Amino acid sequence: PNMPASSPYVTAVGGTQPAAGYPAPGSESAIGLSSGGFSNYWPMPDWQKTAVEGYLKQSGIPAPEKYAVNTTGRGFPDIAAQATDFCVTPFGCGVAGTSCASPTVAGIIGLLNDVRLQNGKPSLGFLNPMLYENAGALNDITTGSSNGCGLFSKGWPAKSGWDAVTGLGTPDYAKLAKVVAALP
C-alpha cells in the first residue's frame, strides 16, 4: 500500500466529512476518499499493536484472508481531519482530499508545539507513540468507510478505537494541549 503513509516514521492522516450535529466535536464520519490499510513492507510497530488488534477483532471488518491483506504490517492512518469543502486558491471552494486534512493536522501540531515552547519545553518530535498512548485525546470516528478500490464495496469501516480509515480519530486540541503540556 501507499508510501509514504504506510511508513512507521510518519504520522499518516486520513480524512473525515461533516455528519449530523457538525461542527460539534465528534460529529464527523469517515470519507470515502480516505486511504488506509496495512503495509506490505513495514512491520507493525509495537506502539500500535494493541490498537490495531482491537480493530481486527470487531465485527464488520473485511476478511483479510479473502482479500489477501497483510494485517501484520504497519496500519495506517494514525489520525484524521476534515478532508472536504476546503477553499483553495485558485480553485475556489469545495476542494477535497487528505491533501487538505494533512496541513490541517500540521497546523494543530504546530499549535501544540507552541504550548510546549511557551513552557520552556522542547518540541514534540516523533508523535506516533504519544498519540497511541493518549487516544482519548482524539475524537473517535465510528461511522463511514473508505472506498474499496474494487476489492470490496465499502473498504475499511470506521469503528470504535483505531481503524484503517480514520486512525485514532480527529485531534481534540484542548485535550491534546493538556497532554503535551504535562509531558516532560
PDB file of C-alpha atoms in Angstrom:
ATOM      1  CA  PRO A   1       0.000   0.000   0.000  1.00  0.00           C
ATOM      2  CA  ASN A   2       0.704   3.680  -0.041  1.00  0.00           C
ATOM      3  CA  MET A   3       4.058   5.255   0.596  1.00  0.00           C
ATOM      4  CA  PRO A   4       4.946   7.347   2.462  1.00  0.00           C
ATOM      5  CA  ALA A   5       1.735   6.985   4.526  1.00  0.00           C
ATOM      6  CA  SER A   6       2.441   3.347   5.369  1.00  0.00           C
ATOM      7  CA  SER A   7       5.880   4.180   6.775  1.00  0.00           C
ATOM      8  CA  PRO A   8       6.035   3.907  10.572  1.00  0.00           C
ATOM      9  CA  TYR A   9       8.255   7.007  10.581  1.00  0.00           C
ATOM     10  CA  VAL A  10       5.475   9.412   9.555  1.00  0.00           C
ATOM     11  CA  THR A  11       2.143  10.360  11.082  1.00  0.00           C
ATOM     12  CA  ALA A  12      -0.348   9.327   8.414  1.00  0.00           C
ATOM     13  CA  VAL A  13      -3.524  11.407   8.162  1.00  0.00           C
ATOM     14  CA  GLY A  14      -6.885  10.095   6.962  1.00  0.00           C
ATOM     15  CA  GLY A  15      -9.980  12.092   6.095  1.00  0.00           C
ATOM     16  CA  THR A  16     -13.391  12.849   7.539  1.00  0.00           C
ATOM     17  CA  GLN A  17     -16.500  14.710   6.440  1.00  0.00           C
ATOM     18  CA  PRO A  18     -19.288  16.518   8.309  1.00  0.00           C
ATOM     19  CA  ALA A  19     -22.030  14.332   9.792  1.00  0.00           C
ATOM     20  CA  ALA A  20     -25.193  15.035  11.817  1.00  0.00           C
ATOM     21  CA  GLY A  21     -24.526  17.638  14.503  1.00  0.00           C
ATOM     22  CA  TYR A  22     -21.478  19.116  12.766  1.00  0.00           C
ATOM     23  CA  PRO A  23     -19.444  21.099  13.903  1.00  0.00           C
ATOM     24  CA  ALA A  24     -19.877  19.637  17.393  1.00  0.00           C
ATOM     25  CA  PRO A  25     -16.828  17.549  18.403  1.00  0.00           C
ATOM     26  CA  GLY A  26     -17.102  14.018  17.096  1.00  0.00           C
ATOM     27  CA  SER A  27     -19.836  14.831  14.567  1.00  0.00           C
ATOM     28  CA  GLU A  28     -17.797  13.568  11.646  1.00  0.00           C
ATOM     29  CA  SER A  29     -17.724  10.399   9.607  1.00  0.00           C
ATOM     30  CA  ALA A  30     -15.031   8.747   7.528  1.00  0.00           C
ATOM     31  CA  ILE A  31     -14.930   9.998   3.941  1.00  0.00           C
ATOM     32  CA  GLY A  32     -14.597   7.522   1.093  1.00  0.00           C
ATOM     33  CA  LEU A  33     -11.511   9.202  -0.355  1.00  0.00           C
ATOM     34  CA  SER A  34      -9.509   8.492   2.808  1.00  0.00           C
ATOM     35  CA  SER A  35      -6.758   5.974   2.239  1.00  0.00           C
ATOM     36  CA  GLY A  36      -5.808   3.347   4.752  1.00  0.00           C
ATOM     37  CA  GLY A  37      -4.869  -0.234   5.295  1.00  0.00           C
ATOM     38  CA  PHE A  38      -1.739  -2.188   6.080  1.00  0.00           C
ATOM     39  CA  SER A  39       1.800  -2.083   4.770  1.00  0.00           C
ATOM     40  CA  ASN A  40       3.269  -4.978   2.854  1.00  0.00           C
ATOM     41  CA  TYR A  41       6.736  -3.583   3.529  1.00  0.00           C
ATOM     42  CA  TRP A  42       6.851  -2.217   7.087  1.00  0.00           C
ATOM     43  CA  PRO A  43       6.110  -4.449  10.099  1.00  0.00           C
ATOM     44  CA  MET A  44       3.577  -3.248  12.635  1.00  0.00           C
ATOM     45  CA  PRO A  45       5.309  -1.080  15.277  1.00  0.00           C
ATOM     46  CA  ASP A  46       4.876  -2.050  18.925  1.00  0.00           C
ATOM     47  CA  TRP A  47       3.233   1.294  19.735  1.00  0.00           C
ATOM     48  CA  GLN A  48       0.190   0.467  17.579  1.00  0.00           C
ATOM     49  CA  LYS A  49      -0.219  -3.293  18.020  1.00  0.00           C
ATOM     50  CA  THR A  50      -2.873  -3.199  20.744  1.00  0.00           C
ATOM     51  CA  ALA A  51      -4.980  -0.614  18.903  1.00  0.00           C
ATOM     52  CA  VAL A  52      -4.846  -2.456  15.567  1.00  0.00           C
ATOM     53  CA  GLU A  53      -5.519  -5.856  17.134  1.00  0.00           C
ATOM     54  CA  GLY A  54      -8.655  -4.367  18.733  1.00  0.00           C
ATOM     55  CA  TYR A  55      -9.885  -3.190  15.327  1.00  0.00           C
ATOM     56  CA  LEU A  56      -9.331  -6.534  13.651  1.00  0.00           C
ATOM     57  CA  LYS A  57     -11.413  -8.310  16.333  1.00  0.00           C
ATOM     58  CA  GLN A  58     -14.503  -6.170  15.665  1.00  0.00           C
ATOM     59  CA  SER A  59     -17.405  -7.321  13.516  1.00  0.00           C
ATOM     60  CA  GLY A  60     -17.884  -5.935  10.028  1.00  0.00           C
ATOM     61  CA  ILE A  61     -14.192  -5.827   9.126  1.00  0.00           C
ATOM     62  CA  PRO A  62     -13.448  -7.193   5.625  1.00  0.00           C
ATOM     63  CA  ALA A  63     -11.870 -10.645   5.909  1.00  0.00           C
ATOM     64  CA  PRO A  64      -8.102 -10.162   5.414  1.00  0.00           C
ATOM     65  CA  GLU A  65      -7.624 -13.713   4.092  1.00  0.00           C
ATOM     66  CA  LYS A  66     -10.366 -13.231   1.476  1.00  0.00           C
ATOM     67  CA  TYR A  67      -8.671 -10.135   0.059  1.00  0.00           C
ATOM     68  CA  ALA A  68      -5.034 -11.146   0.681  1.00  0.00           C
ATOM     69  CA  VAL A  69      -4.440  -8.249   3.077  1.00  0.00           C
ATOM     70  CA  ASN A  70      -1.333  -8.365   5.248  1.00  0.00           C
ATOM     71  CA  THR A  71      -2.766  -7.244   8.591  1.00  0.00           C
ATOM     72  CA  THR A  72       0.569  -7.906  10.308  1.00  0.00           C
ATOM     73  CA  GLY A  73       2.040  -4.836   8.587  1.00  0.00           C
ATOM     74  CA  ARG A  74       2.023  -1.253   9.837  1.00  0.00           C
ATOM     75  CA  GLY A  75      -1.567   0.005   9.959  1.00  0.00           C
ATOM     76  CA  PHE A  76      -2.428   3.469   8.664  1.00  0.00           C
ATOM     77  CA  PRO A  77      -3.608   6.199   9.001  1.00  0.00           C
ATOM     78  CA  ASP A  78      -2.746   7.263  12.536  1.00  0.00           C
ATOM     79  CA  ILE A  79      -5.197  10.171  12.838  1.00  0.00           C
ATOM     80  CA  ALA A  80      -7.624  12.096  10.617  1.00  0.00           C
ATOM     81  CA  ALA A  81      -9.077  15.546   9.957  1.00  0.00           C
ATOM     82  CA  GLN A  82     -11.727  17.169   7.791  1.00  0.00           C
ATOM     83  CA  ALA A  83     -10.960  16.448   4.147  1.00  0.00           C
ATOM     84  CA  THR A  84     -13.758  18.180   2.258  1.00  0.00           C
ATOM     85  CA  ASP A  85     -15.162  21.621   1.429  1.00  0.00           C
ATOM     86  CA  PHE A  86     -11.855  23.499   1.672  1.00  0.00           C
ATOM     87  CA  CYS A  87     -11.329  26.787  -0.128  1.00  0.00           C
ATOM     88  CA  VAL A  88      -8.037  26.720  -2.045  1.00  0.00           C
ATOM     89  CA  THR A  89      -6.818  29.497  -4.338  1.00  0.00           C
ATOM     90  CA  PRO A  90      -7.109  29.469  -7.376  1.00  0.00           C
ATOM     91  CA  PHE A  91      -9.547  26.538  -7.409  1.00  0.00           C
ATOM     92  CA  GLY A  92     -12.210  28.004  -5.119  1.00  0.00           C
ATOM     93  CA  CYS A  93     -14.209  26.148  -2.511  1.00  0.00           C
ATOM     94  CA  GLY A  94     -15.260  22.528  -2.465  1.00  0.00           C
ATOM     95  CA  VAL A  95     -11.716  21.152  -2.676  1.00  0.00           C
ATOM     96  CA  ALA A  96     -11.369  17.753  -1.019  1.00  0.00           C
ATOM     97  CA  GLY A  97      -8.709  15.197  -0.160  1.00  0.00           C
ATOM     98  CA  THR A  98      -6.294  14.169   2.529  1.00  0.00           C
ATOM     99  CA  SER A  99      -4.075  16.846   0.974  1.00  0.00           C
ATOM    100  CA  CYS A 100      -6.434  19.195   2.843  1.00  0.00           C
ATOM    101  CA  ALA A 101      -6.561  17.133   6.039  1.00  0.00           C
ATOM    102  CA  SER A 102      -2.773  16.757   6.397  1.00  0.00           C
ATOM    103  CA  PRO A 103      -1.964  20.504   6.549  1.00  0.00           C
ATOM    104  CA  THR A 104      -4.858  20.935   8.980  1.00  0.00           C
ATOM    105  CA  VAL A 105      -3.245  18.394  11.309  1.00  0.00           C
ATOM    106  CA  ALA A 106       0.158  20.031  10.777  1.00  0.00           C
ATOM    107  CA  GLY A 107      -1.293  23.341  11.959  1.00  0.00           C
ATOM    108  CA  ILE A 108      -2.724  21.726  15.096  1.00  0.00           C
ATOM    109  CA  ILE A 109       0.615  20.046  15.851  1.00  0.00           C
ATOM    110  CA  GLY A 110       2.302  23.425  15.366  1.00  0.00           C
ATOM    111  CA  LEU A 111      -0.010  24.912  17.993  1.00  0.00           C
ATOM    112  CA  LEU A 112       0.739  22.010  20.351  1.00  0.00           C
ATOM    113  CA  ASN A 113       4.468  22.618  19.892  1.00  0.00           C
ATOM    114  CA  ASP A 114       3.826  26.271  20.719  1.00  0.00           C
ATOM    115  CA  VAL A 115       2.231  25.217  24.033  1.00  0.00           C
ATOM    116  CA  ARG A 116       5.405  23.314  24.859  1.00  0.00           C
ATOM    117  CA  LEU A 117       7.797  26.057  23.771  1.00  0.00           C
ATOM    118  CA  GLN A 118       5.912  28.670  25.799  1.00  0.00           C
ATOM    119  CA  ASN A 119       6.517  26.481  28.852  1.00  0.00           C
ATOM    120  CA  GLY A 120      10.241  26.076  28.175  1.00  0.00           C
ATOM    121  CA  LYS A 121       9.878  22.507  26.879  1.00  0.00           C
ATOM    122  CA  PRO A 122      11.219  21.049  23.613  1.00  0.00           C
ATOM    123  CA  SER A 123       9.026  20.421  20.588  1.00  0.00           C
ATOM    124  CA  LEU A 124       7.213  17.107  20.371  1.00  0.00           C
ATOM    125  CA  GLY A 125       9.372  15.289  17.834  1.00  0.00           C
ATOM    126  CA  PHE A 126       8.089  11.862  16.754  1.00  0.00           C
ATOM    127  CA  LEU A 127       4.348  11.902  17.513  1.00  0.00           C
ATOM    128  CA  ASN A 128       3.005   8.422  16.956  1.00  0.00           C
ATOM    129  CA  PRO A 129       3.782   6.695  20.287  1.00  0.00           C
ATOM    130  CA  MET A 130       2.364   9.704  22.183  1.00  0.00           C
ATOM    131  CA  LEU A 131      -0.820   9.670  20.082  1.00  0.00           C
ATOM    132  CA  TYR A 132      -1.450   5.957  20.634  1.00  0.00           C
ATOM    133  CA  GLU A 133      -0.781   6.316  24.382  1.00  0.00           C
ATOM    134  CA  ASN A 134      -3.316   9.172  24.547  1.00  0.00           C
ATOM    135  CA  ALA A 135      -6.030   8.043  22.132  1.00  0.00           C
ATOM    136  CA  GLY A 136      -8.651   9.503  24.476  1.00  0.00           C
ATOM    137  CA  ALA A 137      -7.446  12.977  23.459  1.00  0.00           C
ATOM    138  CA  LEU A 138      -8.818  12.428  19.956  1.00  0.00           C
ATOM    139  CA  ASN A 139     -12.419  12.320  18.726  1.00  0.00           C
ATOM    140  CA  ASP A 140     -13.127   8.695  17.830  1.00  0.00           C
ATOM    141  CA  ILE A 141     -14.821   8.428  14.424  1.00  0.00           C
ATOM    142  CA  THR A 142     -17.110   5.396  14.247  1.00  0.00           C
ATOM    143  CA  THR A 143     -19.178   5.883  11.084  1.00  0.00           C
ATOM    144  CA  GLY A 144     -18.405   5.814   7.367  1.00  0.00           C
ATOM    145  CA  SER A 145     -15.762   3.915   5.438  1.00  0.00           C
ATOM    146  CA  SER A 146     -13.086   4.231   2.802  1.00  0.00           C
ATOM    147  CA  ASN A 147     -13.719   3.294  -0.819  1.00  0.00           C
ATOM    148  CA  GLY A 148     -12.799  -0.274  -1.609  1.00  0.00           C
ATOM    149  CA  CYS A 149     -10.629   0.149  -4.729  1.00  0.00           C
ATOM    150  CA  GLY A 150     -12.551  -2.703  -6.317  1.00  0.00           C
ATOM    151  CA  LEU A 151     -11.625  -5.204  -3.588  1.00  0.00           C
ATOM    152  CA  PHE A 152     -14.800  -4.753  -1.565  1.00  0.00           C
ATOM    153  CA  SER A 153     -17.560  -2.204  -1.911  1.00  0.00           C
ATOM    154  CA  LYS A 154     -17.112  -0.078   1.172  1.00  0.00           C
ATOM    155  CA  GLY A 155     -13.453  -0.512   2.017  1.00  0.00           C
ATOM    156  CA  TRP A 156     -12.286  -0.286   5.620  1.00  0.00           C
ATOM    157  CA  PRO A 157     -15.066   0.793   8.000  1.00  0.00           C
ATOM    158  CA  ALA A 158     -14.642   3.316  10.793  1.00  0.00           C
ATOM    159  CA  LYS A 159     -15.021   1.576  14.154  1.00  0.00           C
ATOM    160  CA  SER A 160     -14.538   2.288  17.839  1.00  0.00           C
ATOM    161  CA  GLY A 161     -10.846   2.849  18.607  1.00  0.00           C
ATOM    162  CA  TRP A 162      -8.211   2.793  15.865  1.00  0.00           C
ATOM    163  CA  ASP A 163      -9.457   1.951  12.378  1.00  0.00           C
ATOM    164  CA  ALA A 164      -7.913   1.733   8.921  1.00  0.00           C
ATOM    165  CA  VAL A 165      -9.751   4.794   7.589  1.00  0.00           C
ATOM    166  CA  THR A 166      -9.560   7.462  10.347  1.00  0.00           C
ATOM    167  CA  GLY A 167      -6.869   6.017  12.602  1.00  0.00           C
ATOM    168  CA  LEU A 168      -7.370   7.059  16.218  1.00  0.00           C
ATOM    169  CA  GLY A 169      -9.741   9.857  15.168  1.00  0.00           C
ATOM    170  CA  THR A 170      -9.572  13.630  14.833  1.00  0.00           C
ATOM    171  CA  PRO A 171      -7.478  15.817  17.157  1.00  0.00           C
ATOM    172  CA  ASP A 172      -9.234  17.462  20.095  1.00  0.00           C
ATOM    173  CA  TYR A 173      -6.965  20.464  20.584  1.00  0.00           C
ATOM    174  CA  ALA A 174      -7.980  21.217  24.184  1.00  0.00           C
ATOM    175  CA  LYS A 175      -7.371  17.634  25.310  1.00  0.00           C
ATOM    176  CA  LEU A 176      -4.118  17.287  23.371  1.00  0.00           C
ATOM    177  CA  ALA A 177      -2.842  20.615  24.739  1.00  0.00           C
ATOM    178  CA  LYS A 178      -3.268  19.253  28.281  1.00  0.00           C
ATOM    179  CA  VAL A 179      -1.467  16.040  27.325  1.00  0.00           C
ATOM    180  CA  VAL A 180       1.519  17.750  25.715  1.00  0.00           C
ATOM    181  CA  ALA A 181       1.806  20.345  28.492  1.00  0.00           C
ATOM    182  CA  ALA A 182       2.150  17.504  31.014  1.00  0.00           C
ATOM    183  CA  LEU A 183       4.877  15.687  29.077  1.00  0.00           C
ATOM    184  CA  PRO A 184       8.477  16.174  30.239  1.00  0.00           C
TER     185      PRO A 184
END
